[in-house]
Coordinates of C-alpha atoms in Angstrom, one line a residue:
L78 CA 133.6 -107.2 -134.7
V79 CA 136.2 -109.9 -133.9
T80 CA 133.6 -112.6 -134.0
G81 CA 132.5 -111.3 -137.4
L82 CA 136.2 -111.1 -138.6
L83 CA 136.6 -114.9 -137.9
A84 CA 133.4 -115.5 -139.7
G85 CA 134.7 -113.7 -142.9
Y86 CA 133.4 -110.1 -142.4
N87 CA 135.7 -107.0 -142.7
A88 CA 135.8 -104.7 -139.7
T89 CA 137.2 -101.2 -138.9
V90 CA 137.7 -99.2 -135.7
L91 CA 138.9 -95.6 -136.1
A92 CA 139.6 -92.9 -133.5
Y93 CA 139.0 -89.3 -134.4
G94 CA 139.5 -86.1 -132.4
Q95 CA 141.7 -83.0 -131.9
T96 CA 145.3 -83.3 -131.1
G97 CA 146.0 -84.4 -127.5
S98 CA 142.5 -85.9 -126.9
G99 CA 143.7 -89.4 -126.3
K100 CA 143.4 -91.2 -129.7
T101 CA 146.6 -93.1 -129.5
H102 CA 146.0 -94.0 -125.9
T103 CA 142.4 -95.2 -126.7
M104 CA 143.5 -97.3 -129.7
G105 CA 146.6 -98.6 -127.9
T106 CA 148.8 -98.0 -130.9
A107 CA 151.8 -97.2 -128.7
H108 CA 151.2 -100.1 -126.3
Q109 CA 154.3 -102.0 -125.2
P110 CA 154.0 -105.7 -124.2
G111 CA 153.7 -105.8 -120.4
G112 CA 152.6 -102.2 -120.2
A113 CA 150.2 -100.9 -117.5
T114 CA 147.5 -99.8 -119.9
E115 CA 145.7 -101.4 -122.9
G116 CA 143.7 -99.8 -125.7
V117 CA 141.5 -101.2 -128.4
I118 CA 144.3 -102.9 -130.4
P119 CA 145.8 -105.1 -127.6
R120 CA 142.2 -106.1 -126.6
V121 CA 141.4 -107.0 -130.2
I122 CA 144.5 -109.2 -130.3
A123 CA 143.6 -110.9 -127.1
A124 CA 139.9 -111.5 -128.2
L125 CA 141.1 -112.7 -131.7
F126 CA 143.3 -115.5 -130.3
A127 CA 140.6 -116.4 -127.7
G128 CA 138.2 -116.8 -130.6
I129 CA 140.6 -118.9 -132.5
A130 CA 141.0 -121.2 -129.5
G131 CA 137.3 -121.8 -129.6
L132 CA 137.0 -122.8 -133.2
P133 CA 136.1 -126.3 -134.3
D134 CA 139.0 -128.8 -134.6
G135 CA 138.7 -129.0 -138.4
D136 CA 139.2 -125.3 -138.9
S137 CA 142.6 -123.7 -139.6
I138 CA 143.6 -120.0 -139.3
S139 CA 146.3 -118.0 -141.1
L140 CA 147.1 -114.6 -139.7
R141 CA 149.1 -111.7 -141.3
V142 CA 149.5 -108.2 -140.1
A143 CA 150.5 -104.9 -141.8
F144 CA 151.3 -101.6 -140.2
I145 CA 151.5 -98.4 -142.3
E146 CA 151.4 -94.6 -141.7
I147 CA 150.3 -91.8 -144.0
H148 CA 152.8 -89.0 -143.4
R149 CA 152.5 -85.8 -145.5
E150 CA 150.5 -87.8 -148.1
E151 CA 153.2 -90.5 -148.4
I152 CA 152.6 -94.0 -147.3
R153 CA 155.3 -95.6 -145.1
D154 CA 155.6 -99.2 -144.1
L155 CA 156.3 -99.2 -140.4
L156 CA 157.3 -102.9 -140.4
V157 CA 160.2 -102.3 -142.8
G158 CA 163.3 -100.4 -141.7
G159 CA 164.3 -97.4 -143.8
E160 CA 162.5 -96.0 -146.8
S161 CA 159.7 -98.0 -148.3
H162 CA 157.8 -97.5 -151.5
V163 CA 154.1 -98.3 -151.1
T164 CA 151.5 -97.5 -153.7
I165 CA 147.7 -97.8 -153.8
R166 CA 146.0 -99.7 -156.6
D167 CA 142.4 -100.5 -157.3
A168 CA 141.5 -104.1 -156.2
P169 CA 141.3 -106.5 -159.1
G170 CA 137.9 -107.7 -160.2
H171 CA 134.6 -105.9 -159.7
A172 CA 134.5 -106.0 -155.9
G173 CA 135.8 -102.5 -155.5
G174 CA 138.2 -101.3 -152.8
V175 CA 141.9 -100.9 -153.0
V176 CA 145.1 -102.9 -152.3
L177 CA 148.5 -101.7 -151.2
V178 CA 151.4 -102.7 -153.4
G179 CA 154.8 -103.1 -151.7
V180 CA 153.6 -103.3 -148.2
K181 CA 155.0 -106.1 -145.9
E182 CA 152.5 -108.5 -144.5
L183 CA 154.0 -110.3 -141.5
E184 CA 152.7 -113.8 -140.7
V185 CA 152.1 -114.3 -137.0
R186 CA 151.1 -117.3 -134.9
T187 CA 150.9 -116.0 -131.3
V188 CA 149.7 -113.1 -129.3
A189 CA 153.3 -112.2 -128.5
Q190 CA 154.3 -112.1 -132.2
M191 CA 151.4 -109.8 -133.1
A192 CA 152.0 -107.5 -130.1
A193 CA 155.7 -107.3 -131.0
A194 CA 154.8 -106.2 -134.6
L195 CA 152.6 -103.5 -133.1
A196 CA 155.3 -102.3 -130.8
D197 CA 158.0 -102.3 -133.4
G198 CA 155.9 -100.4 -135.9
S199 CA 154.9 -97.8 -133.2
L200 CA 158.5 -97.0 -132.5
A201 CA 159.0 -96.2 -136.2
R202 CA 156.0 -93.9 -136.4
A203 CA 156.5 -90.1 -136.9
T204 CA 155.9 -88.2 -133.7
A205 CA 157.0 -84.8 -132.4
A206 CA 156.3 -82.3 -129.6
T207 CA 153.9 -79.5 -130.1
G208 CA 152.4 -76.8 -127.9
M209 CA 149.5 -79.0 -127.1
N210 CA 151.0 -82.5 -126.9
H211 CA 154.6 -83.5 -126.0
R212 CA 154.3 -86.6 -128.1
S213 CA 152.0 -85.7 -131.0
S214 CA 151.3 -88.2 -133.8
R215 CA 152.3 -86.6 -137.0
S216 CA 150.7 -89.2 -139.2
H217 CA 147.6 -91.4 -139.6
A218 CA 148.5 -95.0 -138.6
I219 CA 146.6 -98.1 -139.8
F220 CA 147.3 -101.5 -138.2
T221 CA 145.7 -104.2 -140.3
I222 CA 145.0 -107.8 -139.4
H223 CA 144.3 -110.2 -142.3
V224 CA 142.5 -113.5 -141.4
E225 CA 142.1 -116.5 -143.6
R226 CA 140.0 -119.3 -142.3
R227 CA 139.8 -122.8 -143.9
G228 CA 137.1 -125.3 -142.8
A229 CA 137.0 -129.0 -143.1
D230 CA 135.5 -128.6 -146.6
S231 CA 138.1 -127.4 -149.1
A232 CA 135.5 -125.0 -150.5
D233 CA 134.9 -123.4 -147.1
V234 CA 137.5 -120.6 -147.2
T235 CA 136.9 -117.0 -146.0
R236 CA 139.3 -114.1 -146.1
A237 CA 138.7 -110.9 -144.1
K238 CA 140.6 -107.9 -142.7
M239 CA 140.4 -105.6 -139.8
H240 CA 141.7 -102.0 -140.0
L241 CA 142.6 -100.4 -136.6
V242 CA 143.0 -96.7 -137.4
D243 CA 144.7 -94.1 -135.2
L244 CA 144.1 -90.8 -137.0
A245 CA 146.4 -87.8 -136.4
G246 CA 144.6 -85.1 -134.5
S247 CA 143.1 -82.0 -136.1
E248 CA 145.3 -78.9 -135.3
R249 CA 145.2 -75.2 -135.1
A250 CA 148.6 -73.7 -135.7
K251 CA 147.8 -70.8 -133.3
R252 CA 147.4 -73.2 -130.4
T253 CA 150.0 -75.8 -131.3
K254 CA 152.6 -73.1 -132.0
A255 CA 153.9 -75.3 -134.8
E256 CA 156.6 -73.9 -137.1
G257 CA 158.6 -75.1 -140.0
Q258 CA 158.4 -78.9 -140.5
R259 CA 155.7 -79.3 -137.8
L260 CA 153.5 -76.6 -139.4
K261 CA 153.8 -78.4 -142.8
E262 CA 152.8 -81.7 -141.2
G263 CA 149.8 -80.0 -139.5
I264 CA 148.6 -78.6 -142.8
Q265 CA 148.8 -82.1 -144.4
I266 CA 147.0 -83.7 -141.4
N267 CA 144.2 -81.2 -141.6
K268 CA 143.9 -81.7 -145.4
G269 CA 143.5 -85.4 -144.9
L270 CA 140.9 -85.0 -142.2
L271 CA 139.0 -82.4 -144.4
A272 CA 138.9 -85.0 -147.2
L273 CA 137.6 -87.6 -144.7
G274 CA 135.0 -85.2 -143.5
N275 CA 133.8 -84.5 -147.1
V276 CA 133.5 -88.3 -147.7
I277 CA 131.5 -88.7 -144.4
S278 CA 129.3 -85.7 -145.4
A279 CA 128.6 -87.2 -148.9
L280 CA 127.8 -90.6 -147.5
G281 CA 125.7 -89.3 -144.6
D282 CA 123.5 -87.1 -146.9
D283 CA 120.4 -89.1 -147.6
K284 CA 119.4 -87.1 -150.7
R285 CA 122.8 -87.2 -152.2
R286 CA 123.3 -90.9 -151.5
H287 CA 119.9 -91.9 -153.0
A288 CA 120.7 -89.7 -156.1
G289 CA 123.9 -91.6 -156.6
G290 CA 126.0 -88.5 -155.9
H291 CA 129.8 -88.5 -156.2
V292 CA 131.8 -89.5 -153.1
P293 CA 135.3 -87.9 -153.2
Y294 CA 137.3 -91.0 -152.0
R295 CA 140.2 -90.0 -154.3
D296 CA 140.8 -86.7 -152.7
S297 CA 143.4 -88.2 -150.3
K298 CA 145.2 -91.4 -149.7
L299 CA 143.5 -91.8 -146.3
T300 CA 140.0 -91.8 -147.8
R301 CA 141.1 -94.2 -150.6
L302 CA 142.5 -96.6 -148.0
L303 CA 139.3 -96.4 -146.0
Q304 CA 137.0 -96.7 -149.0
D305 CA 135.7 -100.1 -147.8
S306 CA 135.3 -98.9 -144.2
L307 CA 133.1 -95.9 -145.1
G308 CA 130.0 -96.9 -147.0
G309 CA 131.5 -100.2 -148.3
N310 CA 132.2 -103.8 -147.3
S311 CA 133.0 -103.4 -143.6
R312 CA 131.5 -103.3 -140.1
T313 CA 132.8 -100.0 -138.9
V314 CA 133.0 -98.3 -135.4
M315 CA 134.1 -94.7 -135.0
V316 CA 135.5 -93.6 -131.6
A317 CA 135.2 -89.8 -131.0
C318 CA 137.9 -88.6 -128.6
I319 CA 137.2 -85.3 -126.9
S320 CA 139.0 -83.1 -124.3
P321 CA 137.3 -82.2 -121.0
A322 CA 139.0 -78.8 -121.0
D323 CA 136.7 -75.8 -121.5
A324 CA 139.4 -74.2 -123.7
N325 CA 138.8 -77.0 -126.2
L326 CA 135.0 -76.5 -126.4
D327 CA 135.0 -75.5 -130.1
E328 CA 137.1 -78.6 -131.1
T329 CA 134.9 -80.8 -128.9
L330 CA 131.7 -79.6 -130.6
S331 CA 133.3 -80.0 -134.0
T332 CA 134.3 -83.6 -133.2
L333 CA 130.8 -84.5 -132.0
K334 CA 129.3 -83.0 -135.2
Y335 CA 131.7 -85.1 -137.2
A336 CA 130.7 -88.2 -135.4
N337 CA 127.0 -87.5 -135.7
R338 CA 127.4 -87.2 -139.5
A339 CA 129.3 -90.5 -139.5
R340 CA 126.3 -92.2 -137.8
N341 CA 124.2 -91.7 -140.9
I342 CA 126.5 -93.8 -143.1
T343 CA 125.1 -97.1 -144.2
N344 CA 127.7 -99.8 -144.9
K345 CA 127.2 -103.0 -146.9
P346 CA 129.2 -105.8 -145.2
T347 CA 129.3 -109.0 -147.1
L348 CA 130.8 -112.4 -146.4
N349 CA 134.3 -112.6 -148.0
L350 CA 134.6 -116.0 -149.6
S351 CA 137.7 -117.0 -151.6
A352 CA 137.4 -117.2 -155.4
N353 CA 137.1 -121.0 -155.4
A354 CA 134.5 -120.9 -152.6
S355 CA 132.5 -118.3 -154.5
E356 CA 132.5 -120.4 -157.6
E357 CA 131.4 -123.5 -155.7
V358 CA 128.6 -121.5 -154.0
A359 CA 127.5 -120.2 -157.4
K360 CA 127.6 -123.7 -158.9
L361 CA 125.4 -125.0 -156.0
R362 CA 123.0 -122.1 -156.4
R363 CA 122.6 -122.9 -160.1
A364 CA 122.0 -126.5 -159.3
L365 CA 119.4 -125.6 -156.7
A366 CA 117.6 -123.2 -159.0
A367 CA 117.5 -125.9 -161.7
S368 CA 116.1 -128.5 -159.2
R369 CA 113.4 -126.0 -158.1
A370 CA 112.5 -125.3 -161.7
E371 CA 112.2 -129.0 -162.4
V372 CA 110.0 -129.5 -159.3
E373 CA 107.7 -126.7 -160.3
H374 CA 107.4 -128.0 -163.9
L375 CA 106.5 -131.5 -162.6
R376 CA 103.9 -130.1 -160.2
A377 CA 102.4 -128.2 -163.1
S378 CA 102.4 -131.3 -165.4
G379 CA 101.5 -133.9 -162.7
G380 CA 104.6 -136.0 -163.5
T381 CA 107.3 -137.4 -161.3
A382 CA 110.9 -136.3 -160.9
S383 CA 113.5 -137.9 -163.1
P384 CA 116.3 -139.9 -161.3
T385 CA 119.6 -138.1 -160.9

C-alpha cells in the first residue's frame, strides 16, 4: 500500500470490531514516540520515509497530514485546539469523492514531525471509561497522509492520499453499562457502524451491484468520508479485531460476518495524476492515435509517411 501511495494510488486501512477488541492498539492511533509498542500507523510512517529515501534523485516529495474524528456525527479537527468547523463537500469535477472544508493539513518533513502530529491529535481525541474498556474511543478517528510526488519532467506529478481509520467499537449498552452522555455516544457510534454495514452490504451484493443499485453513502458522515475507500478509487485493507473471550462470541461472529461481506467489494484504484499531467497525457494519447491512424491509412494506400 505504501509503495502504491508513492506511485500515485490512494490507500486505506481500517480497523473494525467490538469495543475493547484492540482496534486502537492495532492501528497505533494512540502511539507515543519512543513507546514500547507500534501499530499500523507508526509502521506506515516508517515505511513511507524509507520509500522516499529510495526514490530517484530527480523526484521531490511533499507530505501533509490531517487528523479528524467523527464524534456524535460532528467532525472535529484534532490538529486544531478548541472548536473547529469542518464540513464535507463533493469533490470538484467529475472524479467523485468528497473533500473536507476547514480541516488543517500540516506539512511534515521528517518521521518525528509526522509522529508528533499523530501523538498530539490522539491526546485531543474523545475517550472515556465504560464497563468494557477503561479507555474507550468515543469517536471514529481518521489519520490521513497526503503525498505529492514530482518527477524530473514537469508533467510527471501524482497526488495520492492514505486514510488510516480507527473506528469506534460497536457497543451493547447492557454490557458497557453506559449512561447519560456515554449512552448517547454509544447510540451514535452504532448508527455510524450500521450505515457502514449497509454500504458494505450494498457493495458486496453481486446482483445489486450489477443492477446499478443505490449505495447509501450519504446516510452518515463516516460513509461519505470513506466513499473512495469502499468501492471507489482506493486500495483498501480491513482489519477485523476480535476478542478471545467466550463471553464475546456473538460479537466475534458478527465482526467476522461483517468482514466477509467486505471481501466481496471490488474497488477501482486509478493513478491520480495532477490536472496538468492529465492534460499532457491526454494530448500525447491524441497525438499517438492520430499517428496510428495515419500509418494505417498509408498502409492501405501504399504511400509513405509525411515528414513531421
